[in-house]
Short mmCIF file of C-alpha atoms in Angstrom, two decimals:
data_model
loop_
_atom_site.label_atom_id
_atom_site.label_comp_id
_atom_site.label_asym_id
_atom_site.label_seq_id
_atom_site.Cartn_x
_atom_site.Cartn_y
_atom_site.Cartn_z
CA UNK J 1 0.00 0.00 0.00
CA UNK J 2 1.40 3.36 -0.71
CA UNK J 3 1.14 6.13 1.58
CA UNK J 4 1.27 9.95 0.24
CA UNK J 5 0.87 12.69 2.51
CA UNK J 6 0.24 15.88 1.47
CA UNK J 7 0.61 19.50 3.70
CA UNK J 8 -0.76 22.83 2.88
CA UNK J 9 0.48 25.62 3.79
CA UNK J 10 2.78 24.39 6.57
CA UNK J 11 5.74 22.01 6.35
CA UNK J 12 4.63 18.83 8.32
CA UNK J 13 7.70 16.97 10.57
CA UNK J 14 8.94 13.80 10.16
CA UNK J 15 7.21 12.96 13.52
CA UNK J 16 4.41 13.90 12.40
CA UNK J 17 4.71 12.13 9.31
CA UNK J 18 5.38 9.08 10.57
CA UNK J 19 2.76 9.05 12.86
CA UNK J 20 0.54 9.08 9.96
CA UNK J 21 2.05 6.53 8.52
CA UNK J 22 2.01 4.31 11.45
CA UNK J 23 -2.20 4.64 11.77
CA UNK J 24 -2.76 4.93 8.01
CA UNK J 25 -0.90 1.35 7.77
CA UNK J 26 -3.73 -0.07 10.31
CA UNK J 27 -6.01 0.39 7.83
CA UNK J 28 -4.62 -2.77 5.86
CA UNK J 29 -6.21 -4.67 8.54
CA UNK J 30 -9.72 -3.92 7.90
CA UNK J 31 -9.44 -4.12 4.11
CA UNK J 32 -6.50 -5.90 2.40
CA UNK J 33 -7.27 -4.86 -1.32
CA UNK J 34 -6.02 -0.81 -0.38
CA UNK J 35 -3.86 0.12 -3.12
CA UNK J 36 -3.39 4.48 -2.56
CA UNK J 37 -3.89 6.11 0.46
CA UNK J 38 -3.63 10.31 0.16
CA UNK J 39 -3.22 12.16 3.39
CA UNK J 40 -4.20 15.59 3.41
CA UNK J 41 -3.31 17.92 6.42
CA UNK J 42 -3.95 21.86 5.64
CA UNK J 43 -4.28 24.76 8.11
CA UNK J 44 -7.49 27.02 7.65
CA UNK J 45 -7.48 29.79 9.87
CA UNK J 46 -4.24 30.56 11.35
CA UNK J 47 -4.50 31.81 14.92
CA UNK J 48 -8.13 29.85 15.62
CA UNK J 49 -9.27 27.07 17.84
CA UNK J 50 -10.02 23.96 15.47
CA UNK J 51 -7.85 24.96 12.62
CA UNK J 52 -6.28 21.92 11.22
CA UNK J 53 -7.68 19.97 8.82
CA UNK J 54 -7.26 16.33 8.22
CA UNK J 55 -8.18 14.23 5.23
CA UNK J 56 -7.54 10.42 4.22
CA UNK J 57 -8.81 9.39 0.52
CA UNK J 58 -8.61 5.37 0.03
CA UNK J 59 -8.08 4.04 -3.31
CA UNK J 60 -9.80 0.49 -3.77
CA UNK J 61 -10.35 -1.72 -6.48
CA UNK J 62 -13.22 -0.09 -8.55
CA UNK J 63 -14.05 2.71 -5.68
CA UNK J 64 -13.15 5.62 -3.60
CA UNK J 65 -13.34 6.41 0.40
CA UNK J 66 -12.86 9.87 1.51
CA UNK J 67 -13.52 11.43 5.29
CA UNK J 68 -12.10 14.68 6.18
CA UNK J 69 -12.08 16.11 9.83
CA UNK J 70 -11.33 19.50 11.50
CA UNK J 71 -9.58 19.34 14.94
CA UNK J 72 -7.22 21.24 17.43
CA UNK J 73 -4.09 19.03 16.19
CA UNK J 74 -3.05 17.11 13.04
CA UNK J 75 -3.10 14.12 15.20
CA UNK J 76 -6.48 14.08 16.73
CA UNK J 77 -7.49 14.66 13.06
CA UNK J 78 -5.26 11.81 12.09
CA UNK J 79 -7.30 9.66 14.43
CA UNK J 80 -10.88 10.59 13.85
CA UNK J 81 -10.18 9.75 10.40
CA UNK J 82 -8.39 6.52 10.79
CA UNK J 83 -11.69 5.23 13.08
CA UNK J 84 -14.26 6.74 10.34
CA UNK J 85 -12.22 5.15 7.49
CA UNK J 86 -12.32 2.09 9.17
CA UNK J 87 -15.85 1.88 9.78
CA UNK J 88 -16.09 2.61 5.81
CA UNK J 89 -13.75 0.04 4.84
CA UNK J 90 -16.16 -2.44 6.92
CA UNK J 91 -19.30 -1.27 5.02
CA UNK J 92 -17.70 -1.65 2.18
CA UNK J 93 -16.38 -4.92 2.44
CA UNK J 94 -19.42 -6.48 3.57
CA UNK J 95 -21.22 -4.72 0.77
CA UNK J 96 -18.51 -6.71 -1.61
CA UNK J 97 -19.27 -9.72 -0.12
CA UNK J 98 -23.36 -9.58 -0.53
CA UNK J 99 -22.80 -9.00 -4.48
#
């Protein structure tokens, strides 16, 4: 599975990056088939409560998952979309499996 992670208008650290990487991988356990996962992390109001902006977008064999959240920190957004990814994945999987 390949991993791109994408930051807007900030330069994300490698911590931060890896961190990603290290919950994004999970995801392989709920589906198997992932082939793309796109991370995108972009600051929307500089100076504000709830600025930072999380999205994951899941490439699958004939479909597409996206979730995007807004949070205090990259990684709480990291998170929330991890756990609503997952819960897609599931959905879809089943939904595979009653064609």
């Amino acid at each position: 599975m390949e991993i791109k992670i994408k930051s807007i208008h900030f330069d994300a650290t490698e911590k931060l990056e890896a961190f990603i990487e290290k919950k994004v991988a999970k995801l392989e356990k709920s589906f198997e088939d992932i082939q793309k996962v796109e991370v995108q992390l972009k600051v929307v109001k500089p100076a504000t409560a709830q600025n930072k902006e999380a999205s994951l977008e899941v490439f699958v064999p004939g479909n597409t998952l996206f979730v995007d959240k807004t949070c205090d920190t990259f990684e709480e957004g990291i998170d929330l979309c991890v756990d609503s990814m997952r819960a897609q994945l599931t959905k879809f999987k089943e939904k595979l499996r009653n064609r």
